Short mmCIF file of C-alpha atoms and ligand atoms in Angstrom, two decimals:
data_model
loop_
_atom_site.label_atom_id
_atom_site.label_comp_id
_atom_site.label_asym_id
_atom_site.label_seq_id
_atom_site.Cartn_x
_atom_site.Cartn_y
_atom_site.Cartn_z
CA UNK A 1 -31.72 -24.16 -11.55
CA UNK A 2 -29.56 -25.83 -8.93
CA UNK A 3 -29.60 -29.03 -11.00
CA UNK A 4 -28.41 -27.17 -14.09
CA UNK A 5 -25.75 -25.37 -12.11
CA UNK A 6 -24.59 -28.68 -10.68
CA UNK A 7 -24.44 -30.16 -14.16
CA UNK A 8 -22.35 -27.23 -15.37
CA UNK A 9 -20.07 -27.60 -12.36
CA UNK A 10 -19.62 -31.33 -13.03
CA UNK A 11 -18.66 -30.66 -16.62
CA UNK A 12 -16.20 -27.95 -15.59
CA UNK A 13 -14.58 -30.26 -13.05
CA UNK A 14 -14.00 -32.85 -15.79
CA UNK A 15 -12.30 -30.20 -17.92
CA UNK A 16 -10.23 -29.17 -14.92
CA UNK A 17 -9.20 -32.78 -14.29
CA UNK A 18 -7.80 -32.99 -17.81
CA UNK A 19 -6.10 -29.58 -17.52
CA UNK A 20 -4.56 -30.52 -14.17
CA UNK A 21 -3.30 -33.82 -15.58
CA UNK A 22 -1.66 -31.85 -18.40
CA UNK A 23 -0.09 -29.58 -15.80
CA UNK A 24 1.39 -32.59 -13.98
CA UNK A 25 2.92 -33.79 -17.24
CA UNK A 26 4.28 -30.30 -17.92
CA UNK A 27 5.76 -30.04 -14.41
CA UNK A 28 7.39 -33.44 -14.82
CA UNK A 29 8.83 -32.46 -18.19
CA UNK A 30 10.36 -29.32 -16.66
CA UNK A 31 11.80 -31.07 -13.61
CA UNK A 32 12.55 -34.80 -13.84
CA UNK A 33 11.74 -36.18 -17.28
CA UNK A 34 14.77 -37.41 -19.23
CA UNK A 35 15.13 -35.72 -22.64
CA UNK A 36 14.27 -39.01 -24.35
CA UNK A 37 10.69 -38.64 -23.20
CA UNK A 38 9.93 -35.54 -25.17
CA UNK A 39 8.22 -36.91 -28.29
CA UNK A 40 5.79 -39.04 -26.29
CA UNK A 41 5.23 -36.29 -23.75
CA UNK A 42 4.33 -33.75 -26.43
CA UNK A 43 1.82 -36.25 -27.83
CA UNK A 44 0.35 -37.03 -24.40
CA UNK A 45 -0.13 -33.38 -23.51
CA UNK A 46 -1.62 -32.65 -26.92
CA UNK A 47 -4.22 -35.41 -26.50
CA UNK A 48 -5.20 -34.27 -23.02
CA UNK A 49 -5.55 -30.64 -24.12
CA UNK A 50 -7.60 -31.66 -27.12
CA UNK A 51 -9.95 -33.66 -24.88
CA UNK A 52 -10.21 -30.81 -22.37
CA UNK A 53 -11.02 -28.36 -25.14
CA UNK A 54 -13.59 -30.66 -26.76
CA UNK A 55 -15.32 -31.19 -23.44
CA UNK A 56 -15.41 -27.48 -22.73
CA UNK A 57 -16.79 -26.37 -26.11
CA UNK A 58 -19.48 -29.08 -26.09
CA UNK A 59 -22.75 -27.39 -27.20
CA UNK A 60 -24.31 -28.78 -24.01
CA UNK A 61 -22.16 -26.33 -22.03
CA UNK A 62 -23.47 -23.49 -24.19
CA UNK A 63 -27.06 -24.62 -23.57
CA UNK A 64 -26.48 -24.77 -19.82
CA UNK A 65 -25.05 -21.25 -19.88
CA UNK A 66 -28.12 -20.03 -21.80
CA UNK A 67 -30.49 -21.77 -19.39
CA UNK A 68 -28.64 -20.29 -16.41
CA UNK A 69 -28.71 -16.70 -17.69
CA UNK A 70 -31.95 -15.68 -15.93
CA UNK A 71 -30.68 -17.22 -12.68
CA UNK A 72 -27.40 -15.35 -13.02
CA UNK A 73 -29.20 -12.06 -13.72
CA UNK A 74 -31.22 -12.44 -10.54
CA UNK A 75 -28.11 -12.74 -8.37
CA UNK A 76 -25.75 -10.07 -7.05
CA UNK A 77 -22.80 -9.56 -9.43
CA UNK A 78 -20.26 -10.74 -6.87
CA UNK A 79 -22.14 -13.86 -5.73
CA UNK A 80 -20.24 -17.12 -6.21
CA UNK A 81 -22.81 -18.60 -8.56
CA UNK A 82 -23.19 -15.51 -10.76
CA UNK A 83 -19.41 -15.17 -10.95
CA UNK A 84 -18.96 -18.80 -11.94
CA UNK A 85 -21.56 -18.55 -14.71
CA UNK A 86 -20.21 -15.19 -15.93
CA UNK A 87 -16.58 -16.33 -16.06
CA UNK A 88 -17.45 -19.66 -17.65
CA UNK A 89 -19.46 -17.86 -20.33
CA UNK A 90 -16.56 -15.52 -21.06
CA UNK A 91 -14.13 -18.45 -21.41
CA UNK A 92 -16.64 -20.53 -23.36
CA UNK A 93 -17.30 -17.78 -25.89
CA UNK A 94 -13.56 -17.47 -26.41
CA UNK A 95 -12.92 -21.21 -26.59
CA UNK A 96 -15.66 -22.10 -29.10
CA UNK A 97 -13.89 -20.02 -31.74
CA UNK A 98 -10.80 -22.24 -31.53
CA UNK A 99 -10.87 -25.78 -33.02
CA UNK A 100 -9.77 -28.59 -30.70
CA UNK A 101 -7.35 -29.93 -33.31
CA UNK A 102 -5.56 -26.56 -33.32
CA UNK A 103 -5.27 -26.63 -29.51
CA UNK A 104 -3.76 -30.11 -29.71
CA UNK A 105 -1.22 -29.13 -32.38
CA UNK A 106 -0.17 -25.96 -30.55
CA UNK A 107 0.19 -27.82 -27.23
CA UNK A 108 2.29 -30.58 -28.81
CA UNK A 109 4.47 -28.03 -30.56
CA UNK A 110 4.94 -26.05 -27.33
CA UNK A 111 6.13 -29.11 -25.40
CA UNK A 112 8.60 -29.99 -28.14
CA UNK A 113 9.82 -26.41 -28.42
CA UNK A 114 10.43 -26.20 -24.66
CA UNK A 115 12.66 -29.26 -24.79
CA UNK A 116 14.68 -27.92 -27.70
CA UNK A 117 15.20 -24.66 -25.82
CA UNK A 118 16.24 -26.41 -22.59
CA UNK A 119 18.80 -28.38 -24.56
CA UNK A 120 19.99 -25.57 -26.87
CA UNK A 121 20.32 -22.74 -24.35
CA UNK A 122 23.39 -24.11 -22.51
CA UNK A 123 24.98 -24.63 -25.93
CA UNK A 124 24.11 -21.06 -26.95
CA UNK A 125 22.46 -22.51 -30.05
CA UNK A 126 19.79 -20.14 -31.35
CA UNK A 127 19.86 -21.92 -34.71
CA UNK A 128 18.31 -24.96 -33.02
CA UNK A 129 15.33 -23.06 -31.60
CA UNK A 130 14.81 -20.79 -34.60
CA UNK A 131 12.52 -23.10 -36.66
CA UNK A 132 10.44 -23.80 -33.55
CA UNK A 133 10.04 -20.13 -32.82
CA UNK A 134 9.01 -19.47 -36.42
CA UNK A 135 6.25 -22.03 -35.95
CA UNK A 136 5.29 -20.53 -32.59
CA UNK A 137 4.83 -17.09 -34.14
CA UNK A 138 2.74 -18.79 -36.82
CA UNK A 139 0.54 -20.52 -34.22
CA UNK A 140 0.06 -17.23 -32.39
CA UNK A 141 -1.01 -15.59 -35.64
CA UNK A 142 -3.46 -18.40 -36.35
CA UNK A 143 -4.85 -18.10 -32.84
CA UNK A 144 -5.38 -14.35 -33.28
CA UNK A 145 -7.13 -14.99 -36.59
CA UNK A 146 -9.87 -16.88 -34.77
CA UNK A 147 -10.79 -13.47 -33.33
CA UNK A 148 -11.34 -11.30 -36.40
CA UNK A 149 -11.93 -7.63 -35.76
CA UNK A 150 -9.10 -7.24 -33.25
CA UNK A 151 -7.41 -3.87 -33.08
CA UNK A 152 -3.91 -5.36 -32.88
CA UNK A 153 -2.85 -8.92 -33.74
CA UNK A 154 -1.40 -9.29 -30.21
CA UNK A 155 -4.70 -8.34 -28.53
CA UNK A 156 -6.30 -11.81 -28.48
CA UNK A 157 -3.06 -13.19 -26.99
CA UNK A 158 -2.71 -10.42 -24.42
CA UNK A 159 -6.36 -10.96 -23.55
CA UNK A 160 -5.64 -14.59 -22.62
CA UNK A 161 -3.19 -13.49 -19.93
CA UNK A 162 -4.55 -10.08 -18.96
CA UNK A 163 -8.22 -9.93 -19.80
CA UNK A 164 -9.34 -6.53 -21.07
CA UNK A 165 -5.82 -5.28 -21.87
CA UNK A 166 -4.84 -4.21 -25.38
CA UNK A 167 -1.55 -3.49 -27.11
CA UNK A 168 -2.59 0.15 -27.55
CA UNK A 169 -3.36 0.62 -23.82
CA UNK A 170 -0.10 -1.02 -22.85
CA UNK A 171 1.95 1.05 -25.28
CA UNK A 172 0.59 4.24 -23.73
CA UNK A 173 1.10 2.98 -20.18
CA UNK A 174 4.63 1.76 -20.87
CA UNK A 175 5.60 5.00 -22.63
CA UNK A 176 4.58 7.01 -19.57
CA UNK A 177 6.36 4.64 -17.22
CA UNK A 178 9.49 4.78 -19.35
CA UNK A 179 9.37 8.60 -19.34
CA UNK A 180 9.47 8.57 -15.54
CA UNK A 181 11.87 5.66 -15.08
CA UNK A 182 14.67 6.53 -17.47
CA UNK A 183 15.77 9.69 -15.57
CA UNK A 184 15.88 7.67 -12.33
CA UNK A 185 17.99 4.96 -13.99
CA UNK A 186 20.29 7.61 -15.46
CA UNK A 187 20.68 9.40 -12.13
CA UNK A 188 21.55 6.18 -10.29
CA UNK A 189 23.86 4.63 -12.87
CA UNK A 190 25.78 7.91 -13.05
CA UNK A 191 26.83 7.36 -9.41
CA UNK A 192 29.41 4.93 -8.02
CA UNK A 193 27.94 1.39 -8.09
CA UNK A 194 26.99 -0.41 -4.88
CA UNK A 195 29.41 -3.14 -3.80
CA UNK A 196 27.66 -6.51 -4.20
CA UNK A 197 30.78 -8.68 -3.85
CA UNK A 198 29.33 -10.23 -0.69
CA UNK A 199 26.73 -11.97 -2.88
CA UNK A 200 29.31 -13.14 -5.41
CA UNK A 201 31.05 -15.74 -3.30
CA UNK A 202 30.71 -19.48 -3.26
CA UNK A 203 27.44 -20.54 -1.58
CA UNK A 204 26.97 -24.35 -1.72
CA UNK A 205 23.65 -25.44 -3.18
CA UNK A 206 22.45 -27.40 -0.15
CA UNK A 207 22.78 -24.37 2.12
CA UNK A 208 21.00 -22.10 -0.34
CA UNK A 209 18.23 -24.63 -0.76
CA UNK A 210 17.52 -25.07 2.93
CA UNK A 211 17.75 -21.34 3.71
CA UNK A 212 15.31 -20.55 0.88
CA UNK A 213 12.85 -23.10 2.23
CA UNK A 214 13.24 -21.73 5.77
CA UNK A 215 12.36 -18.26 4.48
CA UNK A 216 9.26 -19.22 2.49
CA UNK A 217 7.94 -21.47 5.26
CA UNK A 218 8.21 -18.50 7.62
CA UNK A 219 6.36 -16.39 5.03
CA UNK A 220 3.58 -18.97 5.05
CA UNK A 221 4.30 -21.62 2.39
CA UNK A 222 2.71 -24.85 3.60
CA UNK A 223 4.84 -27.87 2.63
CA UNK A 224 1.80 -30.11 3.11
CA UNK A 225 0.25 -28.36 0.13
CA UNK A 226 3.34 -27.74 -1.97
CA UNK A 227 6.94 -28.62 -2.73
CA UNK A 228 9.98 -27.17 -4.43
CA UNK A 229 12.04 -28.79 -7.20
CA UNK A 230 14.83 -27.75 -9.53
CA UNK A 231 14.25 -26.58 -13.09
CA UNK A 232 15.76 -24.55 -15.96
CA UNK A 233 13.55 -21.49 -15.53
CA UNK A 234 11.61 -21.07 -12.27
CA UNK A 235 7.82 -21.38 -12.40
CA UNK A 236 4.82 -22.20 -10.22
CA UNK A 237 2.19 -24.77 -11.14
CA UNK A 238 -1.10 -25.81 -9.60
CA UNK A 239 -2.75 -29.23 -9.71
CA UNK A 240 -5.42 -28.34 -7.14
CA UNK A 241 -5.87 -25.78 -4.35
CA UNK A 242 -4.22 -28.37 -2.11
CA UNK A 243 -1.17 -28.91 -4.35
CA UNK A 244 0.63 -25.82 -5.62
CA UNK A 245 4.29 -26.42 -6.47
CA UNK A 246 7.20 -24.13 -7.03
CA UNK A 247 10.52 -24.61 -8.80
CA UNK A 248 13.84 -22.81 -8.69
CA UNK A 249 17.43 -22.98 -9.93
CA UNK A 250 20.61 -22.41 -7.94
CA UNK A 251 23.76 -20.51 -8.86
CA UNK A 252 26.49 -21.43 -6.37
CA UNK A 253 28.41 -18.31 -7.29
CA UNK A 254 25.59 -15.85 -6.59
CA UNK A 255 23.44 -15.89 -3.47
CA UNK A 256 20.63 -13.74 -4.82
CA UNK A 257 19.43 -15.82 -7.74
CA UNK A 258 17.80 -18.80 -6.07
CA UNK A 259 16.79 -16.86 -2.97
CA UNK A 260 14.74 -14.18 -4.71
CA UNK A 261 13.38 -16.58 -7.33
CA UNK A 262 12.20 -18.82 -4.50
CA UNK A 263 10.45 -15.95 -2.74
CA UNK A 264 8.97 -14.83 -6.08
CA UNK A 265 7.51 -18.24 -6.89
CA UNK A 266 6.24 -18.63 -3.32
CA UNK A 267 4.34 -15.38 -3.90
CA UNK A 268 2.60 -16.97 -6.89
CA UNK A 269 1.87 -20.07 -4.83
CA UNK A 270 0.33 -18.08 -1.94
CA UNK A 271 -2.17 -16.65 -4.40
CA UNK A 272 -3.27 -20.05 -5.74
CA UNK A 273 -3.25 -21.67 -2.29
CA UNK A 274 -5.39 -18.88 -0.87
CA UNK A 275 -8.28 -19.18 -3.32
CA UNK A 276 -11.66 -20.03 -1.80
CA UNK A 277 -11.75 -23.84 -1.44
CA UNK A 278 -15.37 -23.85 -2.59
CA UNK A 279 -14.13 -22.92 -6.08
CA UNK A 280 -12.02 -26.07 -6.45
CA UNK A 281 -12.14 -27.56 -9.93
CA UNK A 282 -13.90 -24.58 -11.54
CA UNK A 283 -12.53 -21.68 -13.62
CA UNK A 284 -12.88 -19.45 -10.52
CA UNK A 285 -10.11 -21.41 -8.78
CA UNK A 286 -7.09 -19.54 -10.08
CA UNK A 287 -5.45 -16.14 -10.06
CA UNK A 288 -7.40 -13.66 -12.15
CA UNK A 289 -4.65 -12.43 -14.51
CA UNK A 290 -0.93 -12.46 -15.19
CA UNK A 291 -0.73 -8.89 -13.89
CA UNK A 292 -2.37 -9.63 -10.54
CA UNK A 293 -0.29 -12.81 -10.26
CA UNK A 294 2.92 -10.87 -10.74
CA UNK A 295 1.70 -8.23 -8.31
CA UNK A 296 1.80 -10.97 -5.68
CA UNK A 297 5.09 -12.63 -6.61
CA UNK A 298 6.92 -9.36 -7.05
CA UNK A 299 5.41 -7.92 -3.87
CA UNK A 300 6.96 -10.72 -1.80
CA UNK A 301 10.17 -10.82 -3.79
CA UNK A 302 10.88 -7.09 -3.80
CA UNK A 303 8.66 -4.95 -1.66
CA UNK A 304 9.02 -7.39 1.24
CA UNK A 305 12.03 -9.57 0.35
CA UNK A 306 14.37 -6.72 -0.54
CA UNK A 307 13.29 -4.45 2.32
CA UNK A 308 15.53 -3.51 5.22
CA UNK A 309 13.00 -4.63 7.82
CA UNK A 310 12.76 -8.11 6.31
CA UNK A 311 16.53 -8.55 6.59
CA UNK A 312 16.67 -7.14 10.12
CA UNK A 313 14.90 -10.37 10.95
CA UNK A 314 16.44 -12.81 8.44
CA UNK A 315 20.02 -11.57 8.12
CA UNK A 316 21.30 -13.06 11.42
CA UNK A 317 19.81 -16.37 10.24
CA UNK A 318 21.45 -16.03 6.84
CA UNK A 319 24.79 -15.26 8.54
CA UNK A 320 24.38 -18.37 10.69
CA UNK A 321 23.79 -20.43 7.53
CA UNK A 322 26.86 -18.96 5.79
CA UNK A 323 29.24 -17.83 8.56
CA UNK A 324 32.39 -17.95 6.39
CA UNK A 325 30.88 -15.89 3.59
CA UNK A 326 28.75 -13.39 5.53
CA UNK A 327 29.89 -13.53 9.18
CA UNK A 328 31.79 -10.27 8.89
CA UNK A 329 29.52 -8.53 6.35
CA UNK A 330 27.32 -5.82 7.91
CA UNK A 331 23.55 -5.86 7.38
CA UNK A 332 23.71 -2.48 5.65
CA UNK A 333 26.33 -3.75 3.18
CA UNK A 334 24.14 -6.75 2.41
CA UNK A 335 21.02 -4.57 2.06
CA UNK A 336 22.78 -2.31 -0.43
CA UNK A 337 24.11 -5.31 -2.34
CA UNK A 338 20.68 -6.87 -2.84
CA UNK A 339 19.35 -3.51 -4.02
CA UNK A 340 22.20 -2.66 -6.37
CA UNK A 341 20.88 -0.84 -9.44
CA UNK A 342 22.77 -1.55 -12.63
CA UNK A 343 22.36 -1.86 -16.36
CA UNK A 344 22.33 -5.64 -16.65
CA UNK A 345 21.54 -8.48 -19.05
CA UNK A 346 19.18 -10.81 -17.23
CA UNK A 347 15.57 -9.87 -16.52
CA UNK A 348 14.89 -12.25 -13.63
CA UNK A 349 17.96 -10.94 -11.80
CA UNK A 350 17.41 -7.28 -12.62
CA UNK A 351 16.93 -4.70 -9.88
CA UNK A 352 13.56 -3.07 -9.34
CA UNK A 353 14.50 0.18 -11.08
CA UNK A 354 15.72 -1.22 -14.41
CA UNK A 355 13.42 -4.26 -14.42
CA UNK A 356 10.62 -2.71 -16.44
CA UNK A 357 13.02 -1.70 -19.19
CA UNK A 358 13.77 -5.42 -19.68
CA UNK A 359 10.05 -6.09 -19.98
CA UNK A 360 9.47 -3.25 -22.44
CA UNK A 361 12.22 -4.54 -24.75
CA UNK A 362 10.48 -7.92 -24.90
CA UNK A 363 7.02 -6.43 -25.31
CA UNK A 364 8.22 -4.32 -28.24
CA UNK A 365 9.88 -7.32 -29.90
CA UNK A 366 6.75 -9.43 -29.48
CA UNK A 367 4.69 -6.79 -31.26
CA UNK A 368 7.30 -6.53 -34.02
CA UNK A 369 7.32 -10.32 -34.51
CA UNK A 370 3.54 -10.52 -34.68
CA UNK A 371 3.19 -7.47 -36.90
CA UNK A 372 5.63 -9.08 -39.33
CA UNK A 373 8.11 -6.23 -38.96
CA UNK A 374 10.76 -8.54 -37.56
CA UNK A 375 11.74 -12.01 -38.76
CA UNK A 376 12.67 -14.63 -36.16
CA UNK A 377 16.01 -14.96 -37.93
CA UNK A 378 16.79 -11.31 -37.08
CA UNK A 379 15.54 -11.54 -33.49
CA UNK A 380 18.94 -12.06 -31.78
CA UNK A 381 20.30 -8.95 -33.47
CA UNK A 382 17.17 -6.95 -32.62
CA UNK A 383 17.54 -8.14 -29.02
CA UNK A 384 21.14 -6.94 -28.85
CA UNK A 385 20.18 -3.60 -30.39
CA UNK A 386 17.34 -3.18 -27.88
CA UNK A 387 19.61 -3.88 -24.93
CA UNK A 388 22.27 -1.52 -26.20
CA UNK A 389 19.74 1.26 -26.76
CA UNK A 390 17.75 0.93 -23.52
CA UNK A 391 20.22 -0.51 -21.03
CA UNK A 392 23.59 0.31 -22.56
CA UNK A 393 24.77 -3.31 -22.45
CA UNK A 394 25.14 -5.92 -25.18
CA UNK A 395 24.74 -9.63 -24.38
CA UNK A 396 27.94 -11.54 -25.18
CA UNK A 397 25.88 -14.51 -26.43
CA UNK A 398 22.29 -15.61 -27.09
CA UNK A 399 22.23 -17.78 -23.98
CA UNK A 400 22.14 -14.63 -21.84
CA UNK A 401 20.44 -12.68 -24.60
CA UNK A 402 17.41 -13.72 -26.60
CA UNK A 403 17.35 -17.27 -25.15
CA UNK A 404 17.34 -16.33 -21.45
CA UNK A 405 13.58 -16.51 -20.87
CA UNK A 406 11.52 -19.65 -21.40
CA UNK A 407 8.31 -17.87 -22.46
CA UNK A 408 8.64 -17.66 -26.24
CA UNK A 409 10.15 -21.15 -26.39
CA UNK A 410 7.31 -22.54 -24.28
CA UNK A 411 4.95 -21.78 -27.14
CA UNK A 412 3.64 -18.23 -26.74
CA UNK A 413 4.63 -14.93 -28.33
CA UNK A 414 2.47 -11.91 -27.54
CA UNK A 415 1.07 -11.44 -24.07
CA UNK A 416 3.99 -13.19 -22.37
CA UNK A 417 5.65 -10.29 -20.58
CA UNK A 418 3.34 -7.33 -19.95
CA UNK A 419 2.07 -9.00 -16.76
CA UNK A 420 5.38 -8.37 -14.99
CA UNK A 421 5.23 -4.62 -15.37
CA UNK A 422 1.50 -4.53 -14.68
CA UNK A 423 2.30 -6.53 -11.57
CA UNK A 424 4.85 -3.99 -10.35
CA UNK A 425 2.30 -1.21 -10.76
CA UNK A 426 -0.60 -3.16 -9.23
CA UNK A 427 1.57 -4.42 -6.38
CA UNK A 428 2.33 -0.87 -5.24
CA UNK A 429 -1.38 -0.02 -5.26
CA UNK A 430 -2.38 -3.20 -3.40
CA UNK A 431 0.36 -2.82 -0.80
CA UNK A 432 -0.69 0.79 -0.24
CA UNK A 433 -4.19 -0.46 0.58
CA UNK A 434 -2.79 -3.14 2.92
CA UNK A 435 -0.73 -0.54 4.82
CA UNK A 436 -3.73 1.75 5.07
CA UNK A 437 -5.73 -1.08 6.66
CA UNK A 438 -2.84 -2.25 8.86
CA UNK A 439 -0.16 0.40 9.45
CA UNK A 440 1.69 -2.02 11.74
CA UNK A 441 2.72 -4.36 8.92
CA UNK A 442 6.28 -2.99 8.44
CA UNK A 443 7.00 -3.36 12.16
CA UNK A 444 5.65 -6.92 12.11
CA UNK A 445 7.91 -7.74 9.16
CA UNK A 446 10.87 -6.57 11.23
CA UNK A 447 9.81 -9.17 13.81
CA UNK A 448 9.52 -11.89 11.17
CA UNK A 449 5.72 -11.88 11.46
CA UNK A 450 3.79 -12.03 8.22
CA UNK A 451 0.34 -13.21 9.33
CA UNK A 452 -1.37 -9.81 9.15
CA UNK A 453 -0.15 -9.08 5.63
CA UNK A 454 -0.85 -12.62 4.55
CA UNK A 455 -4.34 -12.46 6.01
CA UNK A 456 -5.11 -9.16 4.28
CA UNK A 457 -3.88 -10.51 0.95
CA UNK A 458 -5.88 -13.68 1.43
CA UNK A 459 -9.12 -11.86 2.20
CA UNK A 460 -8.76 -9.22 -0.49
CA UNK A 461 -6.78 -10.74 -3.36
CA UNK A 462 -6.45 -14.53 -3.06
CA UNK A 463 -9.87 -15.61 -1.83
CA UNK A 464 -11.94 -14.25 -4.76
CA UNK A 465 -9.82 -16.23 -7.26
CA UNK A 466 -10.95 -15.21 -10.74
CA UNK A 467 -14.28 -13.74 -9.63
CA UNK A 468 -13.27 -10.23 -10.60
CA UNK A 469 -11.31 -8.87 -13.54
CA UNK A 470 -8.07 -7.04 -12.78
CA UNK A 471 -9.81 -3.66 -13.04
CA UNK A 472 -12.73 -4.75 -10.86
CA UNK A 473 -10.44 -6.18 -8.21
CA UNK A 474 -8.29 -3.06 -8.16
CA UNK A 475 -11.34 -0.84 -7.82
CA UNK A 476 -12.79 -2.97 -5.02
CA UNK A 477 -9.55 -3.20 -3.07
CA UNK A 478 -8.08 0.28 -3.58
CA UNK A 479 -11.01 2.36 -4.87
CA UNK A 480 -8.79 3.45 -7.75
CA UNK A 481 -8.05 2.61 -11.38
CA UNK A 482 -4.61 1.47 -12.51
CA UNK A 483 -2.08 4.26 -11.98
CA UNK A 484 1.69 4.35 -11.92
CA UNK A 485 2.20 7.07 -9.30
CA UNK A 486 2.29 4.81 -6.20
CA UNK A 487 4.90 2.61 -7.86
CA UNK A 488 7.08 5.53 -8.97
CA UNK A 489 6.79 7.08 -5.50
CA UNK A 490 7.89 3.82 -3.91
CA UNK A 491 10.96 3.62 -6.17
CA UNK A 492 11.84 7.28 -5.52
CA UNK A 493 11.51 6.88 -1.75
CA UNK A 494 13.47 3.64 -1.52
CA UNK A 495 16.23 4.42 -3.97
CA UNK A 496 16.37 8.10 -3.01
CA UNK A 497 17.67 6.89 0.34
CA UNK A 498 20.28 4.61 -1.27
CA UNK A 499 21.39 6.98 -4.01
CA UNK A 500 21.15 10.72 -4.68
CA UNK A 501 18.09 11.35 -6.84
ZN1 ZN B 601 6.32 -14.58 -11.81
#
């Protein structure tokens, strides 16, 4: 059996090599590649993804999985070997339904679409991306059609990002969350707004860059196993467990944008860097779902990075980095500024209270696009209507409206956004478990010490990689199913102190 397992592992590592090479090309395209490279790059990525897919759906892999079934059944569910075979089988059964030529076409289209978006967004040119997005919706439909019998056309796409989740489950969950969130948003936005003018000064890029790096290194980002570069829309990418890179963008007229995006992406990187090294090159060696991934990034960004204790430690350092801008601004003023709740236009900059409303608008539009109830041509108008209805603001242009997020233009509609809200909910449950195990964590954060929290996250969340599904991981770590109460309680406690609720 060990020979067969080794043969499976060798084949999986070859697939991973091709996937990682594609990721390097994608990272380069989003950071340094000149626009002239796009046609060739789309072709190169398409070829690599086609090869990776062909290798993975090779009938020999299916035979190995069949041969290994009795071995797997004799092992404990959570053993490394059983988990590898189980996860590989799940991914294999999904992949064999999809032709390699389709994967190649979709990959090539996605790379081309990304470039058009990156070029068209600054020009506010939705017309330029429209035909690409029409094709993207078409590809997503075709993908779903490889999985006949789905309940909702978005389900196979959601399943790719958040295994086991369905549109129907998410609709119910989001409706309940909305019911509880909207009164909080209304109560807060009915009160005088917090003064965030201290953030809206001129902060030169070099200073923002080095302060952001100082923060994430202190949090535990190892520059020997990662790096940070500039991009259009921040993301994290992994080439191996020893090379997990983050990207950010800097707004010299707003301090919060790069800083919190940097902490957010570092949170994603911690997850990938903390996976059991023994899983390297196999499907186990990555975060288990979009939801759990966002639970980590948003935990560091918000629960930690926007907490008072965190800034008790970092604010004197921030003041030293920007003495002219912040030297005479009190910590409390800064704390209130970074937690200002407002009806705003941009998801990645939104406060914790309104954030999920941004996600729900996108989720609803994705379902409408896939159901055929909304044409891509009418999407900008539907976007404006959604923002007016849910947040009471209308984007002045498409750049800060329907074109603000990379996701749909990077080739995927359906399953692109639910992970953020799932992450907020999961993050509250995970952090509750961490505090139960180590009640001293908040005091350590005040001292700028993150090792205990990091260690707990590593042991409980990062190390298993993709061994467990989201639900299994949650049950193992917290003993509970997914529930929104801890998250709502956190928001009420934190914002009840800042505003009257
Ligand atoms: Zn994220």
